[in-house]
Amino acid sequence: MKNILEGLNSYQKEAVTYIGSPLLLLAGAGSGKTRVLTHRVAYFIQQKIAKPSEILLLTFTNKAAGEMKERTFKLLPEIKNLKSNNLFAGTFHSFCCRVLRSDGNCIGIPPTFVIYDSNDQENLIKNILHELGLTVKEFKPSSVLYYIEAAKNSFQTPKEMASQSHGFWQDYATKIYSLYQKKLFEFHALDFNDLLFKTVELFIEHPDVLAKYQDIYRFIMVDEYQDTNQIQYLLTKLLAKKYNQITVVGDASQAIYGWRGADYRNLVSFTADFKNTKVINLEENYRSTQIILNAANSVISKNNSHPVLKLFTQKKSEDKIKIFEAESEVAEADFIAQKIRFINDNIKIPLRDIAVLYRMNAQSRVLEEAFLRLSIPYVLLGGIRFYERAEIKDILSMLRFASNKADHISEERIEKALGKRKKSLLLEHLKDMDLKNLTSLQILESLVINSGYLNKFDVKDEEDQKRIENIKELKSVAAAHPSLSGFLENITLVQQEYSLQEKNKKKENRDGVKLMTLHSAKGLEFEVVFLVGFEEGILPHSRCLINESEIEEERRLCYVGITRAKDYLYISYATRRLFFGKSSLNEPSRFLSDIPSELVEFEENIEIVRDYRRPKKNDDDLVYDPDIY
């Protein structure tokens, strides 16, 4: 029989073998939480504490669930009859879907119900708006769906939302919510959030059904508990109420999805709702050096609203965190590209083990162009290359048509993006523009404003905010290339570099530097990490500067970024940045001053780098040639 406890530290062993009251595992970054959870499942099965069919293992992605299941089975090679369907490891939604297919008829949901995707939902909202005599301009479908999703995540019915609504928009949003639910019921359909909402509703209204599932799944294990929202918390609370055999794993310091409804306070509520909860801290880190962990501890310790773990490691290294102060975002991106080339050539760290992390998707543009100039392969994770984003293509089609009225392809895209009426208005506006005497930036701003294109977006919507930021970042390119023809030529050349890199890289080959947002990096680790744009207004984001709870979430985001690094960490900021088409003087992020000076050292340029947009009078200074862009 395999020794499941082999290789675990004392706290991990305690976490795996603990039996009795509810268990809360506060697991720091890199502390082996997945290992502990899978070993705990395997231990319970091996020791016959639980049958595989009595364990409910919940997580947030199918990939994570599949990996946990696979790891568990590998730990139990001696159990011959352990079949995949004996152990439920899956997402909250997949579990709820199973429940509703079986017992949803108790609340009028047939087993053949369909699940609407986002397109189905938007089309249904548009139909409802038409019925009510409302326009998509007044009530953008994605904004209404965001409102409905927030209500469902908080387990709020249309009636409950109506009782607390105020103002014209919310009053109508609650009516739309009510009609939306009625139509879903008529169509025998559920949306993604209904899967959880209706399961909780079923359990509350039919205690016998709840008791059935409590008896089936006596042992509940939940991963990433800091990322649960209110309804997910309520679901686990209901399921575990009878036997109190529940284990949850989480780390409040890595709670970075508050904007999505996740509530790290569920970790605190858990100990209040489940009496006699055993709490075990997993603070030994198996990923990063102690210098990197000391920096992370120093940053996160400034948060006061949640428990903070103090990470430590046995891993030894004298390499300090490197800080680079750039004179511009171009100089910053160039330094990063050159440093990556140096690390790859001299330290022989593969490009796939290097990551560049940033706060906003729009920041990828200048980095991508620096990598393309130096022919450094890169992979954009969790995002689309800057010039391939739909909103950027839409704006570029307007600019290309302005430059060349015979460009029928661009004209078609404009009509698709704006509709026939707005396209006609834009064409009329173009007739009145003196393009020869305007800069590319002036033309871009005029077309964006007068086309009404920005009306497509809701500033309260997180995804729409990113699209608006991307459009603003395109202004930075226009500011660097005053002539419209030069601006469009530059972009065409960059896009050509994209194409060449894709042709030279097999689709299955992901061996390039990883570029991604800090949010996308959670759960990953790399030998070398570059944290870029470490400035006030970027990290922390300007939208968060007046709200202390949002500043705390930004600090957690910074903490997540730091703890992705295993051996080498670079932090960079620019003293002057052309961002969103405007030049600004930026202060370094407040989080930089949280890191003790003895943990860092300033990095010098590999070679002299000057921003071509601000050429110096001294001929000896290296000046960028715009043609290479």
JSON list of C-alpha atoms in Angstrom, two decimals, residues 326-536:
[
{"chain": "A", "resi": 326, "resn": "ALA", "atom": "CA", "xyz": [12.92, 53.75, -17.47]},
{"chain": "A", "resi": 327, "resn": "GLU", "atom": "CA", "xyz": [12.59, 57.18, -19.02]},
{"chain": "A", "resi": 328, "resn": "SER", "atom": "CA", "xyz": [9.54, 56.05, -21.05]},
{"chain": "A", "resi": 329, "resn": "GLU", "atom": "CA", "xyz": [7.34, 53.07, -21.75]},
{"chain": "A", "resi": 330, "resn": "VAL", "atom": "CA", "xyz": [9.35, 52.46, -24.95]},
{"chain": "A", "resi": 331, "resn": "ALA", "atom": "CA", "xyz": [12.61, 52.38, -22.98]},
{"chain": "A", "resi": 332, "resn": "GLU", "atom": "CA", "xyz": [10.96, 50.07, -20.43]},
{"chain": "A", "resi": 333, "resn": "ALA", "atom": "CA", "xyz": [9.78, 47.62, -23.11]},
{"chain": "A", "resi": 334, "resn": "ASP", "atom": "CA", "xyz": [13.16, 47.74, -24.84]},
{"chain": "A", "resi": 335, "resn": "PHE", "atom": "CA", "xyz": [15.01, 47.02, -21.60]},
{"chain": "A", "resi": 336, "resn": "ILE", "atom": "CA", "xyz": [12.74, 44.03, -20.90]},
{"chain": "A", "resi": 337, "resn": "ALA", "atom": "CA", "xyz": [13.21, 42.61, -24.40]},
{"chain": "A", "resi": 338, "resn": "GLN", "atom": "CA", "xyz": [17.01, 43.03, -24.21]},
{"chain": "A", "resi": 339, "resn": "LYS", "atom": "CA", "xyz": [17.19, 41.57, -20.70]},
{"chain": "A", "resi": 340, "resn": "ILE", "atom": "CA", "xyz": [15.14, 38.54, -21.77]},
{"chain": "A", "resi": 341, "resn": "ARG", "atom": "CA", "xyz": [17.49, 38.01, -24.71]},
{"chain": "A", "resi": 342, "resn": "PHE", "atom": "CA", "xyz": [20.46, 38.22, -22.28]},
{"chain": "A", "resi": 343, "resn": "ILE", "atom": "CA", "xyz": [18.88, 35.77, -19.79]},
{"chain": "A", "resi": 344, "resn": "ASN", "atom": "CA", "xyz": [18.00, 33.32, -22.55]},
{"chain": "A", "resi": 345, "resn": "ASP", "atom": "CA", "xyz": [21.47, 33.49, -24.16]},
{"chain": "A", "resi": 346, "resn": "ASN", "atom": "CA", "xyz": [23.62, 33.54, -21.02]},
{"chain": "A", "resi": 347, "resn": "ILE", "atom": "CA", "xyz": [21.71, 31.93, -18.14]},
{"chain": "A", "resi": 348, "resn": "LYS", "atom": "CA", "xyz": [20.05, 29.52, -20.58]},
{"chain": "A", "resi": 349, "resn": "ILE", "atom": "CA", "xyz": [16.59, 29.88, -19.09]},
{"chain": "A", "resi": 350, "resn": "PRO", "atom": "CA", "xyz": [14.06, 28.81, -21.76]},
{"chain": "A", "resi": 351, "resn": "LEU", "atom": "CA", "xyz": [11.73, 31.55, -23.01]},
{"chain": "A", "resi": 352, "resn": "ARG", "atom": "CA", "xyz": [8.71, 29.48, -21.91]},
{"chain": "A", "resi": 353, "resn": "ASP", "atom": "CA", "xyz": [9.88, 29.89, -18.28]},
{"chain": "A", "resi": 354, "resn": "ILE", "atom": "CA", "xyz": [9.85, 33.71, -18.50]},
{"chain": "A", "resi": 355, "resn": "ALA", "atom": "CA", "xyz": [6.72, 35.83, -18.00]},
{"chain": "A", "resi": 356, "resn": "VAL", "atom": "CA", "xyz": [5.93, 39.53, -18.37]},
{"chain": "A", "resi": 357, "resn": "LEU", "atom": "CA", "xyz": [2.95, 40.56, -16.23]},
{"chain": "A", "resi": 358, "resn": "TYR", "atom": "CA", "xyz": [0.98, 43.80, -16.50]},
{"chain": "A", "resi": 359, "resn": "ARG", "atom": "CA", "xyz": [-2.13, 45.32, -14.94]},
{"chain": "A", "resi": 360, "resn": "MET", "atom": "CA", "xyz": [-4.06, 46.18, -18.13]},
{"chain": "A", "resi": 361, "resn": "ASN", "atom": "CA", "xyz": [-4.35, 44.46, -21.50]},
{"chain": "A", "resi": 362, "resn": "ALA", "atom": "CA", "xyz": [-3.58, 47.75, -23.25]},
{"chain": "A", "resi": 363, "resn": "GLN", "atom": "CA", "xyz": [-0.03, 47.59, -21.84]},
{"chain": "A", "resi": 364, "resn": "SER", "atom": "CA", "xyz": [0.79, 44.65, -24.10]},
{"chain": "A", "resi": 365, "resn": "ARG", "atom": "CA", "xyz": [1.04, 46.83, -27.22]},
{"chain": "A", "resi": 366, "resn": "VAL", "atom": "CA", "xyz": [4.44, 48.42, -26.60]},
{"chain": "A", "resi": 367, "resn": "LEU", "atom": "CA", "xyz": [5.84, 45.13, -25.25]},
{"chain": "A", "resi": 368, "resn": "GLU", "atom": "CA", "xyz": [4.68, 43.18, -28.29]},
{"chain": "A", "resi": 369, "resn": "GLU", "atom": "CA", "xyz": [6.36, 45.68, -30.61]},
{"chain": "A", "resi": 370, "resn": "ALA", "atom": "CA", "xyz": [9.64, 45.51, -28.65]},
{"chain": "A", "resi": 371, "resn": "PHE", "atom": "CA", "xyz": [9.64, 41.70, -28.87]},
{"chain": "A", "resi": 372, "resn": "LEU", "atom": "CA", "xyz": [8.83, 41.80, -32.58]},
{"chain": "A", "resi": 373, "resn": "ARG", "atom": "CA", "xyz": [11.74, 44.19, -33.22]},
{"chain": "A", "resi": 374, "resn": "LEU", "atom": "CA", "xyz": [14.17, 41.81, -31.50]},
{"chain": "A", "resi": 375, "resn": "SER", "atom": "CA", "xyz": [12.53, 38.68, -32.98]},
{"chain": "A", "resi": 376, "resn": "ILE", "atom": "CA", "xyz": [11.77, 37.26, -29.52]},
{"chain": "A", "resi": 377, "resn": "PRO", "atom": "CA", "xyz": [8.95, 34.69, -29.73]},
{"chain": "A", "resi": 378, "resn": "TYR", "atom": "CA", "xyz": [6.10, 35.38, -27.33]},
{"chain": "A", "resi": 379, "resn": "VAL", "atom": "CA", "xyz": [2.74, 33.91, -26.44]},
{"chain": "A", "resi": 380, "resn": "LEU", "atom": "CA", "xyz": [-0.10, 36.19, -25.38]},
{"chain": "A", "resi": 381, "resn": "LEU", "atom": "CA", "xyz": [-2.09, 34.29, -22.72]},
{"chain": "A", "resi": 382, "resn": "GLY", "atom": "CA", "xyz": [-5.65, 35.20, -21.83]},
{"chain": "A", "resi": 383, "resn": "GLY", "atom": "CA", "xyz": [-5.78, 37.88, -24.49]},
{"chain": "A", "resi": 384, "resn": "ILE", "atom": "CA", "xyz": [-5.59, 38.74, -28.18]},
{"chain": "A", "resi": 385, "resn": "ARG", "atom": "CA", "xyz": [-2.66, 40.49, -29.83]},
{"chain": "A", "resi": 386, "resn": "PHE", "atom": "CA", "xyz": [-3.20, 44.25, -29.66]},
{"chain": "A", "resi": 387, "resn": "TYR", "atom": "CA", "xyz": [-3.83, 44.92, -33.36]},
{"chain": "A", "resi": 388, "resn": "GLU", "atom": "CA", "xyz": [-6.06, 41.87, -33.67]},
{"chain": "A", "resi": 389, "resn": "ARG", "atom": "CA", "xyz": [-8.56, 43.03, -31.04]},
{"chain": "A", "resi": 390, "resn": "ALA", "atom": "CA", "xyz": [-12.00, 43.72, -32.53]},
{"chain": "A", "resi": 391, "resn": "GLU", "atom": "CA", "xyz": [-12.25, 47.31, -31.30]},
{"chain": "A", "resi": 392, "resn": "ILE", "atom": "CA", "xyz": [-8.80, 48.16, -32.69]},
{"chain": "A", "resi": 393, "resn": "LYS", "atom": "CA", "xyz": [-9.69, 46.62, -36.05]},
{"chain": "A", "resi": 394, "resn": "ASP", "atom": "CA", "xyz": [-12.91, 48.66, -36.12]},
{"chain": "A", "resi": 395, "resn": "ILE", "atom": "CA", "xyz": [-11.10, 51.97, -35.51]},
{"chain": "A", "resi": 396, "resn": "LEU", "atom": "CA", "xyz": [-8.35, 51.09, -37.99]},
{"chain": "A", "resi": 397, "resn": "SER", "atom": "CA", "xyz": [-10.98, 50.36, -40.66]},
{"chain": "A", "resi": 398, "resn": "MET", "atom": "CA", "xyz": [-12.29, 53.94, -40.21]},
{"chain": "A", "resi": 399, "resn": "LEU", "atom": "CA", "xyz": [-8.77, 55.36, -40.52]},
{"chain": "A", "resi": 400, "resn": "ARG", "atom": "CA", "xyz": [-7.93, 53.22, -43.56]},
{"chain": "A", "resi": 401, "resn": "PHE", "atom": "CA", "xyz": [-11.15, 54.26, -45.27]},
{"chain": "A", "resi": 402, "resn": "ALA", "atom": "CA", "xyz": [-10.43, 57.90, -44.47]},
{"chain": "A", "resi": 403, "resn": "SER", "atom": "CA", "xyz": [-7.05, 57.45, -46.13]},
{"chain": "A", "resi": 404, "resn": "ASN", "atom": "CA", "xyz": [-8.43, 55.48, -49.10]},
{"chain": "A", "resi": 405, "resn": "LYS", "atom": "CA", "xyz": [-12.12, 55.81, -50.06]},
{"chain": "A", "resi": 406, "resn": "ALA", "atom": "CA", "xyz": [-11.75, 52.87, -52.46]},
{"chain": "A", "resi": 407, "resn": "ASP", "atom": "CA", "xyz": [-11.03, 50.46, -49.57]},
{"chain": "A", "resi": 408, "resn": "HIS", "atom": "CA", "xyz": [-14.24, 48.42, -49.81]},
{"chain": "A", "resi": 409, "resn": "ILE", "atom": "CA", "xyz": [-13.15, 45.89, -47.15]},
{"chain": "A", "resi": 410, "resn": "SER", "atom": "CA", "xyz": [-12.72, 48.63, -44.54]},
{"chain": "A", "resi": 411, "resn": "GLU", "atom": "CA", "xyz": [-16.05, 50.15, -45.57]},
{"chain": "A", "resi": 412, "resn": "GLU", "atom": "CA", "xyz": [-17.76, 46.80, -44.97]},
{"chain": "A", "resi": 413, "resn": "ARG", "atom": "CA", "xyz": [-16.23, 46.53, -41.51]},
{"chain": "A", "resi": 414, "resn": "ILE", "atom": "CA", "xyz": [-17.36, 50.07, -40.66]},
{"chain": "A", "resi": 415, "resn": "GLU", "atom": "CA", "xyz": [-20.95, 49.17, -41.55]},
{"chain": "A", "resi": 416, "resn": "LYS", "atom": "CA", "xyz": [-20.76, 46.02, -39.48]},
{"chain": "A", "resi": 417, "resn": "ALA", "atom": "CA", "xyz": [-19.33, 47.94, -36.50]},
{"chain": "A", "resi": 418, "resn": "LEU", "atom": "CA", "xyz": [-21.63, 50.98, -36.68]},
{"chain": "A", "resi": 419, "resn": "GLY", "atom": "CA", "xyz": [-24.73, 50.00, -38.64]},
{"chain": "A", "resi": 420, "resn": "LYS", "atom": "CA", "xyz": [-25.95, 51.70, -41.84]},
{"chain": "A", "resi": 421, "resn": "ARG", "atom": "CA", "xyz": [-27.26, 54.91, -40.24]},
{"chain": "A", "resi": 422, "resn": "LYS", "atom": "CA", "xyz": [-24.16, 55.68, -38.20]},
{"chain": "A", "resi": 423, "resn": "LYS", "atom": "CA", "xyz": [-21.95, 54.74, -41.15]},
{"chain": "A", "resi": 424, "resn": "SER", "atom": "CA", "xyz": [-23.76, 57.33, -43.31]},
{"chain": "A", "resi": 425, "resn": "LEU", "atom": "CA", "xyz": [-23.22, 59.98, -40.64]},
{"chain": "A", "resi": 426, "resn": "LEU", "atom": "CA", "xyz": [-19.52, 59.08, -40.48]},
{"chain": "A", "resi": 427, "resn": "LEU", "atom": "CA", "xyz": [-19.16, 59.36, -44.26]},
{"chain": "A", "resi": 428, "resn": "GLU", "atom": "CA", "xyz": [-20.78, 62.80, -44.16]},
{"chain": "A", "resi": 429, "resn": "HIS", "atom": "CA", "xyz": [-18.39, 63.84, -41.42]},
{"chain": "A", "resi": 430, "resn": "LEU", "atom": "CA", "xyz": [-15.41, 62.59, -43.48]},
{"chain": "A", "resi": 431, "resn": "LYS", "atom": "CA", "xyz": [-16.41, 64.87, -46.37]},
{"chain": "A", "resi": 432, "resn": "ASP", "atom": "CA", "xyz": [-16.01, 67.89, -44.10]},
{"chain": "A", "resi": 433, "resn": "MET", "atom": "CA", "xyz": [-12.60, 66.88, -42.73]},
{"chain": "A", "resi": 434, "resn": "ASP", "atom": "CA", "xyz": [-9.41, 68.48, -44.01]},
{"chain": "A", "resi": 435, "resn": "LEU", "atom": "CA", "xyz": [-7.28, 65.36, -43.63]},
{"chain": "A", "resi": 436, "resn": "LYS", "atom": "CA", "xyz": [-4.14, 66.93, -45.09]},
{"chain": "A", "resi": 437, "resn": "ASN", "atom": "CA", "xyz": [-3.89, 69.49, -42.30]},
{"chain": "A", "resi": 438, "resn": "LEU", "atom": "CA", "xyz": [-4.71, 67.14, -39.41]},
{"chain": "A", "resi": 439, "resn": "THR", "atom": "CA", "xyz": [-2.43, 64.78, -37.49]},
{"chain": "A", "resi": 440, "resn": "SER", "atom": "CA", "xyz": [-3.25, 61.09, -37.27]},
{"chain": "A", "resi": 441, "resn": "LEU", "atom": "CA", "xyz": [-4.14, 61.62, -33.59]},
{"chain": "A", "resi": 442, "resn": "GLN", "atom": "CA", "xyz": [-6.60, 64.42, -34.45]},
{"chain": "A", "resi": 443, "resn": "ILE", "atom": "CA", "xyz": [-8.16, 62.30, -37.20]},
{"chain": "A", "resi": 444, "resn": "LEU", "atom": "CA", "xyz": [-8.46, 59.28, -34.90]},
{"chain": "A", "resi": 445, "resn": "GLU", "atom": "CA", "xyz": [-10.11, 61.28, -32.11]},
{"chain": "A", "resi": 446, "resn": "SER", "atom": "CA", "xyz": [-12.49, 62.98, -34.54]},
{"chain": "A", "resi": 447, "resn": "LEU", "atom": "CA", "xyz": [-13.61, 59.71, -36.12]},
{"chain": "A", "resi": 448, "resn": "VAL", "atom": "CA", "xyz": [-14.04, 57.92, -32.78]},
{"chain": "A", "resi": 449, "resn": "ILE", "atom": "CA", "xyz": [-16.12, 60.75, -31.33]},
{"chain": "A", "resi": 450, "resn": "ASN", "atom": "CA", "xyz": [-18.21, 61.58, -34.39]},
{"chain": "A", "resi": 451, "resn": "SER", "atom": "CA", "xyz": [-18.92, 57.96, -35.34]},
{"chain": "A", "resi": 452, "resn": "GLY", "atom": "CA", "xyz": [-20.56, 57.36, -31.96]},
{"chain": "A", "resi": 453, "resn": "TYR", "atom": "CA", "xyz": [-18.46, 54.20, -31.70]},
{"chain": "A", "resi": 454, "resn": "LEU", "atom": "CA", "xyz": [-17.85, 54.62, -27.96]},
{"chain": "A", "resi": 455, "resn": "ASN", "atom": "CA", "xyz": [-21.61, 54.45, -27.34]},
{"chain": "A", "resi": 456, "resn": "LYS", "atom": "CA", "xyz": [-21.26, 50.69, -27.83]},
{"chain": "A", "resi": 457, "resn": "PHE", "atom": "CA", "xyz": [-19.51, 50.47, -24.49]},
{"chain": "A", "resi": 458, "resn": "ASP", "atom": "CA", "xyz": [-20.66, 50.78, -20.89]},
{"chain": "A", "resi": 459, "resn": "VAL", "atom": "CA", "xyz": [-18.01, 52.31, -18.62]},
{"chain": "A", "resi": 460, "resn": "LYS", "atom": "CA", "xyz": [-19.39, 50.30, -15.70]},
{"chain": "A", "resi": 461, "resn": "ASP", "atom": "CA", "xyz": [-18.74, 47.03, -17.53]},
{"chain": "A", "resi": 462, "resn": "GLU", "atom": "CA", "xyz": [-15.30, 45.53, -16.78]},
{"chain": "A", "resi": 463, "resn": "GLU", "atom": "CA", "xyz": [-14.81, 44.10, -20.29]},
{"chain": "A", "resi": 464, "resn": "ASP", "atom": "CA", "xyz": [-15.97, 47.32, -21.92]},
{"chain": "A", "resi": 465, "resn": "GLN", "atom": "CA", "xyz": [-13.51, 49.29, -19.79]},
{"chain": "A", "resi": 466, "resn": "LYS", "atom": "CA", "xyz": [-10.70, 47.14, -21.24]},
{"chain": "A", "resi": 467, "resn": "ARG", "atom": "CA", "xyz": [-11.91, 47.82, -24.79]},
{"chain": "A", "resi": 468, "resn": "ILE", "atom": "CA", "xyz": [-12.00, 51.57, -24.13]},
{"chain": "A", "resi": 469, "resn": "GLU", "atom": "CA", "xyz": [-8.47, 51.38, -22.68]},
{"chain": "A", "resi": 470, "resn": "ASN", "atom": "CA", "xyz": [-7.30, 49.61, -25.84]},
{"chain": "A", "resi": 471, "resn": "ILE", "atom": "CA", "xyz": [-8.77, 52.36, -28.02]},
{"chain": "A", "resi": 472, "resn": "LYS", "atom": "CA", "xyz": [-7.09, 54.98, -25.84]},
{"chain": "A", "resi": 473, "resn": "GLU", "atom": "CA", "xyz": [-3.78, 53.12, -26.20]},
{"chain": "A", "resi": 474, "resn": "LEU", "atom": "CA", "xyz": [-4.13, 53.30, -30.00]},
{"chain": "A", "resi": 475, "resn": "LYS", "atom": "CA", "xyz": [-3.94, 57.07, -29.50]},
{"chain": "A", "resi": 476, "resn": "SER", "atom": "CA", "xyz": [-0.40, 56.57, -28.15]},
{"chain": "A", "resi": 477, "resn": "VAL", "atom": "CA", "xyz": [0.62, 55.02, -31.49]},
{"chain": "A", "resi": 478, "resn": "ALA", "atom": "CA", "xyz": [-1.03, 57.88, -33.38]},
{"chain": "A", "resi": 479, "resn": "ALA", "atom": "CA", "xyz": [0.78, 60.44, -31.20]},
{"chain": "A", "resi": 480, "resn": "ALA", "atom": "CA", "xyz": [4.10, 58.83, -32.17]},
{"chain": "A", "resi": 481, "resn": "HIS", "atom": "CA", "xyz": [3.26, 58.89, -35.92]},
{"chain": "A", "resi": 482, "resn": "PRO", "atom": "CA", "xyz": [1.74, 62.27, -36.82]},
{"chain": "A", "resi": 483, "resn": "SER", "atom": "CA", "xyz": [1.03, 61.55, -40.51]},
{"chain": "A", "resi": 484, "resn": "LEU", "atom": "CA", "xyz": [-1.92, 59.26, -41.20]},
{"chain": "A", "resi": 485, "resn": "SER", "atom": "CA", "xyz": [-0.07, 57.37, -43.93]},
{"chain": "A", "resi": 486, "resn": "GLY", "atom": "CA", "xyz": [2.94, 56.85, -41.65]},
{"chain": "A", "resi": 487, "resn": "PHE", "atom": "CA", "xyz": [0.69, 55.71, -38.82]},
{"chain": "A", "resi": 488, "resn": "LEU", "atom": "CA", "xyz": [-1.10, 53.14, -40.99]},
{"chain": "A", "resi": 489, "resn": "GLU", "atom": "CA", "xyz": [2.16, 51.99, -42.57]},
{"chain": "A", "resi": 490, "resn": "ASN", "atom": "CA", "xyz": [3.70, 51.43, -39.13]},
{"chain": "A", "resi": 491, "resn": "ILE", "atom": "CA", "xyz": [0.76, 49.28, -38.05]},
{"chain": "A", "resi": 492, "resn": "THR", "atom": "CA", "xyz": [0.86, 47.27, -41.29]},
{"chain": "A", "resi": 493, "resn": "LEU", "atom": "CA", "xyz": [4.55, 46.53, -40.70]},
{"chain": "A", "resi": 494, "resn": "VAL", "atom": "CA", "xyz": [3.87, 45.39, -37.13]},
{"chain": "A", "resi": 495, "resn": "GLN", "atom": "CA", "xyz": [1.02, 43.18, -38.33]},
{"chain": "A", "resi": 496, "resn": "GLN", "atom": "CA", "xyz": [3.35, 41.72, -40.95]},
{"chain": "A", "resi": 497, "resn": "GLU", "atom": "CA", "xyz": [5.76, 40.83, -38.13]},
{"chain": "A", "resi": 498, "resn": "TYR", "atom": "CA", "xyz": [2.86, 39.11, -36.35]},
{"chain": "A", "resi": 499, "resn": "SER", "atom": "CA", "xyz": [2.19, 37.02, -39.43]},
{"chain": "A", "resi": 500, "resn": "LEU", "atom": "CA", "xyz": [5.83, 36.07, -39.93]},
{"chain": "A", "resi": 501, "resn": "GLN", "atom": "CA", "xyz": [6.17, 35.00, -36.31]},
{"chain": "A", "resi": 502, "resn": "GLU", "atom": "CA", "xyz": [3.04, 32.87, -36.56]},
{"chain": "A", "resi": 503, "resn": "LYS", "atom": "CA", "xyz": [4.27, 31.22, -39.77]},
{"chain": "A", "resi": 504, "resn": "ASN", "atom": "CA", "xyz": [7.63, 30.44, -38.18]},
{"chain": "A", "resi": 505, "resn": "LYS", "atom": "CA", "xyz": [6.02, 28.97, -35.11]},
{"chain": "A", "resi": 506, "resn": "LYS", "atom": "CA", "xyz": [4.14, 25.69, -35.17]},
{"chain": "A", "resi": 507, "resn": "LYS", "atom": "CA", "xyz": [0.73, 25.97, -33.55]},
{"chain": "A", "resi": 508, "resn": "GLU", "atom": "CA", "xyz": [1.57, 23.33, -30.94]},
{"chain": "A", "resi": 509, "resn": "ASN", "atom": "CA", "xyz": [4.85, 25.07, -30.06]},
{"chain": "A", "resi": 510, "resn": "ARG", "atom": "CA", "xyz": [4.22, 27.40, -27.13]},
{"chain": "A", "resi": 511, "resn": "ASP", "atom": "CA", "xyz": [7.91, 28.04, -26.49]},
{"chain": "A", "resi": 512, "resn": "GLY", "atom": "CA", "xyz": [7.86, 31.81, -26.17]},
{"chain": "A", "resi": 513, "resn": "VAL", "atom": "CA", "xyz": [7.88, 34.45, -23.45]},
{"chain": "A", "resi": 514, "resn": "LYS", "atom": "CA", "xyz": [4.48, 34.52, -21.75]},
{"chain": "A", "resi": 515, "resn": "LEU", "atom": "CA", "xyz": [2.68, 37.88, -21.79]},
{"chain": "A", "resi": 516, "resn": "MET", "atom": "CA", "xyz": [-0.42, 38.19, -19.62]},
{"chain": "A", "resi": 517, "resn": "THR", "atom": "CA", "xyz": [-2.32, 40.31, -17.14]},
{"chain": "A", "resi": 518, "resn": "LEU", "atom": "CA", "xyz": [-1.78, 39.84, -13.42]},
{"chain": "A", "resi": 519, "resn": "HIS", "atom": "CA", "xyz": [-5.30, 38.42, -13.14]},
{"chain": "A", "resi": 520, "resn": "SER", "atom": "CA", "xyz": [-4.49, 35.75, -15.75]},
{"chain": "A", "resi": 521, "resn": "ALA", "atom": "CA", "xyz": [-1.25, 34.78, -13.95]},
{"chain": "A", "resi": 522, "resn": "LYS", "atom": "CA", "xyz": [-2.91, 33.44, -10.80]},
{"chain": "A", "resi": 523, "resn": "GLY", "atom": "CA", "xyz": [-2.05, 29.78, -10.27]},
{"chain": "A", "resi": 524, "resn": "LEU", "atom": "CA", "xyz": [1.00, 29.90, -12.57]},
{"chain": "A", "resi": 525, "resn": "GLU", "atom": "CA", "xyz": [4.73, 30.06, -11.82]},
{"chain": "A", "resi": 526, "resn": "PHE", "atom": "CA", "xyz": [7.84, 31.02, -13.80]},
{"chain": "A", "resi": 527, "resn": "GLU", "atom": "CA", "xyz": [11.62, 31.01, -13.33]},
{"chain": "A", "resi": 528, "resn": "VAL", "atom": "CA", "xyz": [11.77, 34.70, -14.26]},
{"chain": "A", "resi": 529, "resn": "VAL", "atom": "CA", "xyz": [9.00, 37.30, -13.84]},
{"chain": "A", "resi": 530, "resn": "PHE", "atom": "CA", "xyz": [8.93, 40.89, -15.05]},
{"chain": "A", "resi": 531, "resn": "LEU", "atom": "CA", "xyz": [6.34, 43.13, -13.36]},
{"chain": "A", "resi": 532, "resn": "VAL", "atom": "CA", "xyz": [5.92, 46.16, -15.63]},
{"chain": "A", "resi": 533, "resn": "GLY", "atom": "CA", "xyz": [4.22, 49.54, -15.25]},
{"chain": "A", "resi": 534, "resn": "PHE", "atom": "CA", "xyz": [4.79, 49.61, -11.48]},
{"chain": "A", "resi": 535, "resn": "GLU", "atom": "CA", "xyz": [3.32, 53.11, -11.20]},
{"chain": "A", "resi": 536, "resn": "GLU", "atom": "CA", "xyz": [0.58, 54.99, -9.38]}
]
